[in-house]
Short mmCIF file of C-alpha atoms in Angstrom, two decimals:
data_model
loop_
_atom_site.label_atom_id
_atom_site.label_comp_id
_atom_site.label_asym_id
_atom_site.label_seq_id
_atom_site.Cartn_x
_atom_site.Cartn_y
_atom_site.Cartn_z
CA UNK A 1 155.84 87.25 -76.19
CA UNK A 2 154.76 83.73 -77.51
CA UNK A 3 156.59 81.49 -80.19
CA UNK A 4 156.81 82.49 -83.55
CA UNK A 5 154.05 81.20 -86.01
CA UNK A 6 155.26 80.14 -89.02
CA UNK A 7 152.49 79.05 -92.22
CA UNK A 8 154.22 78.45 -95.29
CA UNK A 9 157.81 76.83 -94.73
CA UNK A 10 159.24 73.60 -96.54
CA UNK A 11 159.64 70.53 -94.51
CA UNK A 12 162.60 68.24 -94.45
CA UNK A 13 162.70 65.83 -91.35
CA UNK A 14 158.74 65.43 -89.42
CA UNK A 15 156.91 63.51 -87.25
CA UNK A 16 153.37 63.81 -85.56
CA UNK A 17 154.08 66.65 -83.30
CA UNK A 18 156.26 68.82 -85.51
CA UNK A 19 159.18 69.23 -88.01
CA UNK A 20 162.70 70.77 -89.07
CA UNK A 21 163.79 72.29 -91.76
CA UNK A 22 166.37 72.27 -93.67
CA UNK A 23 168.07 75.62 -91.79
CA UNK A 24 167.29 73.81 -88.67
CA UNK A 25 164.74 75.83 -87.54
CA UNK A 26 162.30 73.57 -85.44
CA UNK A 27 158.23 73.78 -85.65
CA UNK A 28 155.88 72.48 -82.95
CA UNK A 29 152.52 71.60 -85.12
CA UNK A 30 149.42 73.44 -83.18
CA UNK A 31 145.56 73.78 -84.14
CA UNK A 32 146.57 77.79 -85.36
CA UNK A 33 149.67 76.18 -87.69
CA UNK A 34 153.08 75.62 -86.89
CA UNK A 35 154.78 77.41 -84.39
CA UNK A 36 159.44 78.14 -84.01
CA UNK A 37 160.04 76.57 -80.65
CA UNK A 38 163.85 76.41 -81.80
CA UNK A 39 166.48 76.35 -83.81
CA UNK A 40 169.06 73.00 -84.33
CA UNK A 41 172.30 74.39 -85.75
CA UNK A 42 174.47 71.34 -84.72
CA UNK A 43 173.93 68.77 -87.35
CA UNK A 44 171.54 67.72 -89.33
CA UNK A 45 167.48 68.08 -89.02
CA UNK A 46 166.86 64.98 -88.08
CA UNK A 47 169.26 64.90 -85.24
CA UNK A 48 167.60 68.13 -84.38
CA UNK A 49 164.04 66.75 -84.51
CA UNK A 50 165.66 63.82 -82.06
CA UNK A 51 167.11 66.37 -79.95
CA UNK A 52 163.54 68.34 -79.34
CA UNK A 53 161.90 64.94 -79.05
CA UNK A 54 163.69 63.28 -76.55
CA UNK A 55 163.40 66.62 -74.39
CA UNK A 56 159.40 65.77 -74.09
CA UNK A 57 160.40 62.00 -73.63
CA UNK A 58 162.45 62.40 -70.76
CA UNK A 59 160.04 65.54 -69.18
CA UNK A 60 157.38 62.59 -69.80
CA UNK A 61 159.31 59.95 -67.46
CA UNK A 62 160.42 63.27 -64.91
CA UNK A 63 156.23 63.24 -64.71
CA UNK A 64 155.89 59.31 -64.41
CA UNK A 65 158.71 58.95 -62.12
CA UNK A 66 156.73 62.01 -59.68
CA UNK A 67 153.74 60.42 -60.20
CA UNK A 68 154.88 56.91 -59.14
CA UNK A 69 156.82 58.34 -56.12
CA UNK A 70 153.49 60.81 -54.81
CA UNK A 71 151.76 57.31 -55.16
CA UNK A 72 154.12 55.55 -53.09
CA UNK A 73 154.39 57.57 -50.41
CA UNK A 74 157.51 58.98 -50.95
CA UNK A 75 157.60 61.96 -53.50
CA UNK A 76 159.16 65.05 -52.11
CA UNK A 77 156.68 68.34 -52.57
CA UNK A 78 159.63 70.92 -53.29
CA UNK A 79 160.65 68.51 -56.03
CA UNK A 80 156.97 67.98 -57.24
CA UNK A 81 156.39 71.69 -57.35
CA UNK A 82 159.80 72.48 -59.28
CA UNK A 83 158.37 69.87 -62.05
CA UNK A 84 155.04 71.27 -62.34
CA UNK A 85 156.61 74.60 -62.97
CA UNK A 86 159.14 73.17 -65.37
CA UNK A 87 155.81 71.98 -66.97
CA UNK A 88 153.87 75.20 -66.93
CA UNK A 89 157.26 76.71 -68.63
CA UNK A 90 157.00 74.24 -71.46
CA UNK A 91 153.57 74.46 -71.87
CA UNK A 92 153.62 77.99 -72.46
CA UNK A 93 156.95 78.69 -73.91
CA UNK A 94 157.30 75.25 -75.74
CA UNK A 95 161.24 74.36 -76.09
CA UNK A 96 159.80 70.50 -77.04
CA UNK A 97 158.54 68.36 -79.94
CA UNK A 98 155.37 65.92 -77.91
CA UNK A 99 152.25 65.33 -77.28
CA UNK A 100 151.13 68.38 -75.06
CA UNK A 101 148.01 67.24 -73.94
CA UNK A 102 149.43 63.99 -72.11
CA UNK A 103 151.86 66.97 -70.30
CA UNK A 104 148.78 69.01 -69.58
CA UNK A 105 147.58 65.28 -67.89
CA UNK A 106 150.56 64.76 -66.31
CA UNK A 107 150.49 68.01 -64.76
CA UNK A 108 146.86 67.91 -63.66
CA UNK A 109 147.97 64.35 -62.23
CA UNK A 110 150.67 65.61 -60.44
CA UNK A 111 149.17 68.75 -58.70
CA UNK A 112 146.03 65.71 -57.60
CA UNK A 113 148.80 63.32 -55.95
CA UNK A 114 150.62 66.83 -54.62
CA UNK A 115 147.68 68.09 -52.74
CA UNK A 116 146.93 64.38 -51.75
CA UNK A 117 150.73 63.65 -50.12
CA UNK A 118 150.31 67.49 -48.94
CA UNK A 119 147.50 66.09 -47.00
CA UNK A 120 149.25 63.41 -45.97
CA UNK A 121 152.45 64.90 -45.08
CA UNK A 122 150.75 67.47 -43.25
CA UNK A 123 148.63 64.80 -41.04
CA UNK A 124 152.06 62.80 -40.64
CA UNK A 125 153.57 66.03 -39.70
CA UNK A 126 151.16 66.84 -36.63
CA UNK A 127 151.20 62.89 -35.48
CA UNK A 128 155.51 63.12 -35.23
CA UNK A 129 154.53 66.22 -33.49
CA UNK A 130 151.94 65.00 -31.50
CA UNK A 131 154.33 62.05 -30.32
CA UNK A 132 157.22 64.55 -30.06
CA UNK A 133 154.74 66.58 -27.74
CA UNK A 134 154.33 62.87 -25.74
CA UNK A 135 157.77 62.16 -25.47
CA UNK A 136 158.38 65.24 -24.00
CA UNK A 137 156.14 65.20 -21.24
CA UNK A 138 157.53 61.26 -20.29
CA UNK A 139 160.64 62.87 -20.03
CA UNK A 140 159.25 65.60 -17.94
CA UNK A 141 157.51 63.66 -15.95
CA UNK A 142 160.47 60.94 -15.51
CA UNK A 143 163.17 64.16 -14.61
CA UNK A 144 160.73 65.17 -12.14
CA UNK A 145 160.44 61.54 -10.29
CA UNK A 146 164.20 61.25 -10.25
CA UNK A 147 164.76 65.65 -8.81
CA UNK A 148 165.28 64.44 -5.31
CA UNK A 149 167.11 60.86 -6.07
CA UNK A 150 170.65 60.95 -4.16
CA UNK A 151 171.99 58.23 -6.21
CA UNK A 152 174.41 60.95 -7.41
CA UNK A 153 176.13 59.12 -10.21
CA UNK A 154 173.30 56.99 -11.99
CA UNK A 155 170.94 59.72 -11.96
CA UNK A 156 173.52 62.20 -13.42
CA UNK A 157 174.45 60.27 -16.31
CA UNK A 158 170.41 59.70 -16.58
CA UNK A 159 169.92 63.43 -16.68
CA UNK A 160 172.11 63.64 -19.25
CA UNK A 161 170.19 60.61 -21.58
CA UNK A 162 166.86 62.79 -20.90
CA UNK A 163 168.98 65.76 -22.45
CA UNK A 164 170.10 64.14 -25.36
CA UNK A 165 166.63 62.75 -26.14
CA UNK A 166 165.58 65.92 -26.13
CA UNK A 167 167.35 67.20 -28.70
CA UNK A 168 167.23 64.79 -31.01
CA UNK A 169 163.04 65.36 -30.95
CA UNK A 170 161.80 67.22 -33.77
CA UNK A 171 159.70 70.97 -32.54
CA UNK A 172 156.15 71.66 -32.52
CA UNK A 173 154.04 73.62 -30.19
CA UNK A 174 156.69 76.33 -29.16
CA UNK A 175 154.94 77.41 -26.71
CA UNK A 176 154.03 73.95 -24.64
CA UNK A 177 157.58 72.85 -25.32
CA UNK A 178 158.69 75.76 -23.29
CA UNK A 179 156.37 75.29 -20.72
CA UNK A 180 157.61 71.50 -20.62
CA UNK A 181 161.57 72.56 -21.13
CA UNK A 182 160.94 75.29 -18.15
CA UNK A 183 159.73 71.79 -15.33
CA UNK A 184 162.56 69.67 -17.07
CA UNK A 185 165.04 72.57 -17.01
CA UNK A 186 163.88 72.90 -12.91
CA UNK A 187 164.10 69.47 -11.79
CA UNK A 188 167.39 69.14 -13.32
CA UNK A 189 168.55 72.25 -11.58
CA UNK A 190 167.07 70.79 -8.37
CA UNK A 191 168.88 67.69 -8.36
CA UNK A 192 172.15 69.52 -9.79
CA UNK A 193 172.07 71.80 -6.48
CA UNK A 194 171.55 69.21 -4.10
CA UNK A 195 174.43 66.89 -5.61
CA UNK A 196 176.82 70.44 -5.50
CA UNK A 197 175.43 70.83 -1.67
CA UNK A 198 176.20 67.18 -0.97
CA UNK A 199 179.44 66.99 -2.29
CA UNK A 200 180.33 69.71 -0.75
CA UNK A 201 179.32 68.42 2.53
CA UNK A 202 181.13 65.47 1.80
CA UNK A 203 184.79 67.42 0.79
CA UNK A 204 184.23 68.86 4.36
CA UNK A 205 183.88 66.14 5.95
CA UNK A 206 186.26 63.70 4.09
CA UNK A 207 188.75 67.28 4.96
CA UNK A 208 188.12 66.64 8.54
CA UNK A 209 188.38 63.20 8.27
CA UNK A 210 191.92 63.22 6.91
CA UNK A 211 192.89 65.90 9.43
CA UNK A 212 191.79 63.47 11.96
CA UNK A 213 193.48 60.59 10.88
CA UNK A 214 196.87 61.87 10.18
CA UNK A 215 196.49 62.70 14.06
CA UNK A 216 195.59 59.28 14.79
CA UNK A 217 198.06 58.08 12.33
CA UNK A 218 200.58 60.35 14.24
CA UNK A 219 200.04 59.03 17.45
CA UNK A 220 200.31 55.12 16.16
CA UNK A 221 204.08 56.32 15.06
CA UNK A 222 204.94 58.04 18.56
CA UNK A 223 203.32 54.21 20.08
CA UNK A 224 205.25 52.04 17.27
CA UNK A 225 208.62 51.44 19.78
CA UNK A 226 206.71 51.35 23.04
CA UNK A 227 207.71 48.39 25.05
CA UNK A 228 204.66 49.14 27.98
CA UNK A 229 202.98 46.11 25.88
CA UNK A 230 199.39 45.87 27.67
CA UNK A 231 198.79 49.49 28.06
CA UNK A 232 200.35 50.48 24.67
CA UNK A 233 197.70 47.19 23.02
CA UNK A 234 194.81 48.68 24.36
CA UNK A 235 195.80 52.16 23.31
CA UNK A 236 196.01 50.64 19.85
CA UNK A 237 192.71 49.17 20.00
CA UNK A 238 191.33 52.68 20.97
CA UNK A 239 193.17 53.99 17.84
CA UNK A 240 191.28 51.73 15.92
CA UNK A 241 187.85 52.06 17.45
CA UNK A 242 188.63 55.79 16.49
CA UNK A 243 189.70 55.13 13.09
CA UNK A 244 186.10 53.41 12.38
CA UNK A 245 184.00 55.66 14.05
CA UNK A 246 185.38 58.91 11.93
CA UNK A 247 184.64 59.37 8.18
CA UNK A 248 186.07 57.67 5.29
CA UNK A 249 188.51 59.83 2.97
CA UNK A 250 188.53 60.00 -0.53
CA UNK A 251 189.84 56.87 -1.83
CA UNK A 252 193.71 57.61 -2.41
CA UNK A 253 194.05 59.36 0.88
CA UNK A 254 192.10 56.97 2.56
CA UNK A 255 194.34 53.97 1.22
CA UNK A 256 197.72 55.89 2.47
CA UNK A 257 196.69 56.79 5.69
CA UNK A 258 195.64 53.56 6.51
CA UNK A 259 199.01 51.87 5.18
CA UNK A 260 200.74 54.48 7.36
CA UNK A 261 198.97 53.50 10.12
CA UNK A 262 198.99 49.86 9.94
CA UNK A 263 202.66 49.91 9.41
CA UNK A 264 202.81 51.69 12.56
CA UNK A 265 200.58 49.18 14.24
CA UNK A 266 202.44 46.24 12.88
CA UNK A 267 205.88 47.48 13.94
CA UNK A 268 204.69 47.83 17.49
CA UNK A 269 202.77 44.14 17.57
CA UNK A 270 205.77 42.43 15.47
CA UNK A 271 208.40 43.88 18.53
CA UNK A 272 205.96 42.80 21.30
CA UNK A 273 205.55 38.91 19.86
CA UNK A 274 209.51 38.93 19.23
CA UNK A 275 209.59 40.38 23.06
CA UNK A 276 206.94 37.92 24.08
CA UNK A 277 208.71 34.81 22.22
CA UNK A 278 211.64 35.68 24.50
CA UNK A 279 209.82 36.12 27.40
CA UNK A 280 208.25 32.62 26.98
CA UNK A 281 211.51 30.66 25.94
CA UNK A 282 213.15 32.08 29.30
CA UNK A 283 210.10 30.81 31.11
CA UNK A 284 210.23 27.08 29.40
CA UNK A 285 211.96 26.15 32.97
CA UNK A 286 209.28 27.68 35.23
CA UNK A 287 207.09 25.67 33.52
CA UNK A 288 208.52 22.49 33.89
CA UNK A 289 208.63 23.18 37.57
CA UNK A 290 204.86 23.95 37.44
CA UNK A 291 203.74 20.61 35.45
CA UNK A 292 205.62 18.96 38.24
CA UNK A 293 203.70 20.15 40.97
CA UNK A 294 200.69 19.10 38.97
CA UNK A 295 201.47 16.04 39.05
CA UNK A 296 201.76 16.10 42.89
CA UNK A 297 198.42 17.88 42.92
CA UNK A 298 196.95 15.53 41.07
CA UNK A 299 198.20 12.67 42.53
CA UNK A 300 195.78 13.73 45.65
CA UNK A 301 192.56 12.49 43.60
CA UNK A 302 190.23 11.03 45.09
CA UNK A 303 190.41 12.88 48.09
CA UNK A 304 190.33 10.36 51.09
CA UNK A 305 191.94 12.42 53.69
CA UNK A 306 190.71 16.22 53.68
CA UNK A 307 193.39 17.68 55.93
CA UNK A 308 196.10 15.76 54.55
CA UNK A 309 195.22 16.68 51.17
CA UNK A 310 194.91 20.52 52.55
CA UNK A 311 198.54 20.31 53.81
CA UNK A 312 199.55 19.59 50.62
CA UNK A 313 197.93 21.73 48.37
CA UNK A 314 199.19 24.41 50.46
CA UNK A 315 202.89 23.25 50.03
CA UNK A 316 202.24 22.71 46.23
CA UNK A 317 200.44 26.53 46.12
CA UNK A 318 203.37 27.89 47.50
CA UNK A 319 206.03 26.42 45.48
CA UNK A 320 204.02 27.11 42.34
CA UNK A 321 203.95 31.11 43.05
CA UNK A 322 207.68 30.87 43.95
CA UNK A 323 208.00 29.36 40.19
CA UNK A 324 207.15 32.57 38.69
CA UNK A 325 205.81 33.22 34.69
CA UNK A 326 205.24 30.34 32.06
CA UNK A 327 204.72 31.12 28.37
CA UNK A 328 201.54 32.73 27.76
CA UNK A 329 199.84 30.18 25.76
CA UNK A 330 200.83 27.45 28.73
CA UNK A 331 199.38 29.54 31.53
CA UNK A 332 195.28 29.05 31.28
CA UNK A 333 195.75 25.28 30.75
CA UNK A 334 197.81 24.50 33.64
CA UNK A 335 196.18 26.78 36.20
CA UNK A 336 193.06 25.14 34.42
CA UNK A 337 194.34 21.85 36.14
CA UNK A 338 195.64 23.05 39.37
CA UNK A 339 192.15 24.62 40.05
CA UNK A 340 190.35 21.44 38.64
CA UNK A 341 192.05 20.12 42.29
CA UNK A 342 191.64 23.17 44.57
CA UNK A 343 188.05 22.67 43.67
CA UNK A 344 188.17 18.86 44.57
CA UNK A 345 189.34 19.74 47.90
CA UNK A 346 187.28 22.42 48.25
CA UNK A 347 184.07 19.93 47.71
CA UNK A 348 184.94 17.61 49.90
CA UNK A 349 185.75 20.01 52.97
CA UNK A 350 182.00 21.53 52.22
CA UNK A 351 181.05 18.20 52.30
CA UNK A 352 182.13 17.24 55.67
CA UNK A 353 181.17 20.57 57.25
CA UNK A 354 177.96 20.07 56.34
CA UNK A 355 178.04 16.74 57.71
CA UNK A 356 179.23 17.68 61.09
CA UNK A 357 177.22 20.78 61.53
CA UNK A 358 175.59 20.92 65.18
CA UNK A 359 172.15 21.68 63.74
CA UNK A 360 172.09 19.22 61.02
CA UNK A 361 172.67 16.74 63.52
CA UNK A 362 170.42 17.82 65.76
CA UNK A 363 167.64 17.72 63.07
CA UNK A 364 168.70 14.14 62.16
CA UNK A 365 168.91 12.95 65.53
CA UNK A 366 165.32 14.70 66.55
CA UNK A 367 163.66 13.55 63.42
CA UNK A 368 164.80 9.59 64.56
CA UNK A 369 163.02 10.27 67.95
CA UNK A 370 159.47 11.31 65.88
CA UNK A 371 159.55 8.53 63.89
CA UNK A 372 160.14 6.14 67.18
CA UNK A 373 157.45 8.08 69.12
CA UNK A 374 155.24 7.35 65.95
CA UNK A 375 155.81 3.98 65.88
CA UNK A 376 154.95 3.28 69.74
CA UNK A 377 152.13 4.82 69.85
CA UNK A 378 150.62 2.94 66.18
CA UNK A 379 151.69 -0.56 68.25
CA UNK A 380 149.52 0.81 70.84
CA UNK A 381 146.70 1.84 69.11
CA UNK A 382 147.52 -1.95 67.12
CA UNK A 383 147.37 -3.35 70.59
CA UNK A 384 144.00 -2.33 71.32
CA UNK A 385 142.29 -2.73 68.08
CA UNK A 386 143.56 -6.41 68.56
CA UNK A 387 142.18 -6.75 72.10
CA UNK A 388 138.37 -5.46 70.98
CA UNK A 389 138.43 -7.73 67.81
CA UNK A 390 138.69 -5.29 65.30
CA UNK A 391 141.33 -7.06 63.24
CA UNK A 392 140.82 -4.89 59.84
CA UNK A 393 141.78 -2.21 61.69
CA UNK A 394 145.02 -3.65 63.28
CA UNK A 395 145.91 -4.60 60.10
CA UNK A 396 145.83 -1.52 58.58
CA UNK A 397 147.37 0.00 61.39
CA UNK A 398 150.02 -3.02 60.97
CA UNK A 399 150.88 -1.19 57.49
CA UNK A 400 151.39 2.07 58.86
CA UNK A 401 154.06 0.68 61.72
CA UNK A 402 155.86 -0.85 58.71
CA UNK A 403 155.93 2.02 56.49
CA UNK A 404 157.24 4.24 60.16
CA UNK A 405 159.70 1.86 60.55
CA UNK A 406 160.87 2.57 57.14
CA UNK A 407 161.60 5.44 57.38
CA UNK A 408 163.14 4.99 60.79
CA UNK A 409 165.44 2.91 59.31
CA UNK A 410 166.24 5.72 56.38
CA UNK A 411 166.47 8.77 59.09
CA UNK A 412 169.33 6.65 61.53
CA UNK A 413 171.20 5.79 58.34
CA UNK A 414 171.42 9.39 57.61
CA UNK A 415 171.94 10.47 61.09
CA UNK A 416 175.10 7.61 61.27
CA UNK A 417 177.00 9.58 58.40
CA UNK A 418 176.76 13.01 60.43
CA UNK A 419 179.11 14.00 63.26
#
């Protein structure tokens, strides 16, 4: 049912679009004659007709405020389609003194700039779509490059950044995001199950290696009081090669098995320097007796007389093994010296032998004999050359004797030194 039309009633309080009168009742003017939109019981009828009035004025700035809003981009089509309703309501159940043709305008405005953002929204829509869509598939794409990585840590926590983007990504296409969650979903279940099968591997074998190295760290204890100090050293560096060559554990373990052991291993080489320092103070004397019979050795330098300086070395050999042990760090250096002299010796009896061999002296004394067979028979063929006038030939024949006996000369100076 529409508003009440009222002809003949007495105004009080009016203004272009309507009136009150004076039992509040409020008129709306219209082409057919006034019509009751209301009744103002509350005061007087002009705060009524201010009361009806401003309820137009401020539907008029709901409509500008839309209008400005759908304009800018930013009007919100729920809240646009609640207004034109409100509008609608108004217009056909009026509850408002105005003009209602600049509502009708509004309204027509309004539904223009709705259908335009609609438009809009709905093109802005499939592009966040679209690029949701695109994002997706990078991710895809990048999950699938990284399926087989076996950096185990990094690409975890990258898995999980994928994830995350993913769900902050608005929907679309239900049915190609499943399609793209189903090759994400895989690849991240591929490089979950190898990172499970290699840490599992890796418990094993960090197990193992723990097992093995409390036996190794065992056997370093049972060593740690030996006083067999060469073979017990080497057994220790066999430990060691042993401890490198099996598996690391995990961290913790591995840090107190390898304090246990190298407590072990200190403990043993801590007693055999203390054992050693000892060893080397008691043999302070042997070495004095030892530098001594360097100096004897020594002394023999230059050799001048072979056998002489045999008969000595052999006294000062045999005094220096009766001496016994010097301190370890003494011992290279001084045998060092004594050899330096043993090889001296040595040298000069090679020398000599080699001198006095029978067939080196028989070459030296068989190669003076060519050279004076050479030279007789040049002064021969000199001779002649001279007698039948052919003196360029004698004296080149002249220079041949003199180079001969040149080398004469060299061969019995060589042959003197041998025998």
């Amino acid at each position: 049912m529409g508003p009440e039309i009222i002809k003949d009633t007495a105004m009080t309080t009016s203004n272009e679009f309507g009136y009150v009168d004076e039992e509040g009742n409020v008129f709306l003017n219209g082409t057919s004659g006034p019509t009751k939109i209301g009744q103002y019981a509350a005061g007087e009828p002009t705060d009524g007709l201010a009361f009806f009035t401003k309820r137009y004025h401020d539907l008029v700035s709901e409509i500008e405020l839309a209008s400005a809003r759908l304009k800018d981009g930013k009007g919100n089509l729920d809240s646009v389609t609640a207004l034109v309703e409100k509008i609608n309501q108004s217009l056909e159940s009026p509850n408002l003194l105005g003009d209602f043709d600049k509502l009708k305008a509004g309204r027509d405005s309004l539904l223009v700039g709705f259908e335009e953002r609609k438009v809009a929204a709905a093109a802005k829509k499939a592009e966040v779509k679209a690029a949701a869509l695109a994002k997706r598939e990078e991710i895809v794409a990048l999950a699938e490059s990284l399926a087989n990585s076996t950096a185990w840590k990094v690409t975890g926590e990258k898995f999980k950044e994928l994830l995350d983007q993913w769900k902050k990504l608005p929907t679309g296409d239900r049915g190609k995001e499943q399609e793209l969650w189903k090759r994400f979903s895989h690849a991240r279940s591929a490089f979950d199950k190898a990172r499970r099968a290699y840490f599992s591997t890796l418990d094993a074998g960090r197990a193992e290696a723990v097992t093995a190295k409390k036996a190794m760290v065992k056997k370093a204890h049972e060593l740690a009081d030996s006083t067999e100090w060469a073979a017990t050293t080497t057994s220790y560096k066999k430990l060691m090669d042993d401890w490198k060559g099996v598996a690391r554990a995990a961290k913790n373990e591995e840090e107190k098995l390898w304090a246990e052991f190298k407590a072990a291993q200190d403990k043993f080489f801590a007693n055999r320097n203390a054992a050693n320092s000892v060893r080397d103070e008691e043999f302070g004397k042997n070495l004095e007796v030892k530098l001594e019979l360097l100096k004897r050795a020594e002394a023999l330098l230059p050799i001048t007389n072979v056998d002489a300086a045999k008969a000595t070395l052999r006294e000062i050999q045999e005094a220096w093994e009766k001496a016994g042990h010097v301190p370890r760090n003494d011992k290279d250096k001084i045998e060092k010296r004594l050899k330096s002299v043993e090889d001296a010796i040595r040298k000069v009896q090679e020398e000599h032998w080699h001198r006095t061999k029978p067939e080196v002296v028989d070459r030296a004394n068989t190669l003076v004999t060519s050279f004076e067979a050479s030279i007789a028979k040049l002064e021969k063929q000199k001779l002649a050359a001279e007698t039948a006038g052919k003196t360029d030939d004698a004296a080149k024949i002249g220079q041949q004797i003199s180079q001969a006996q040149g080398l004469l000369e060299a061969a019995k100076s060589g042959a003197a030194t041998l025998g």
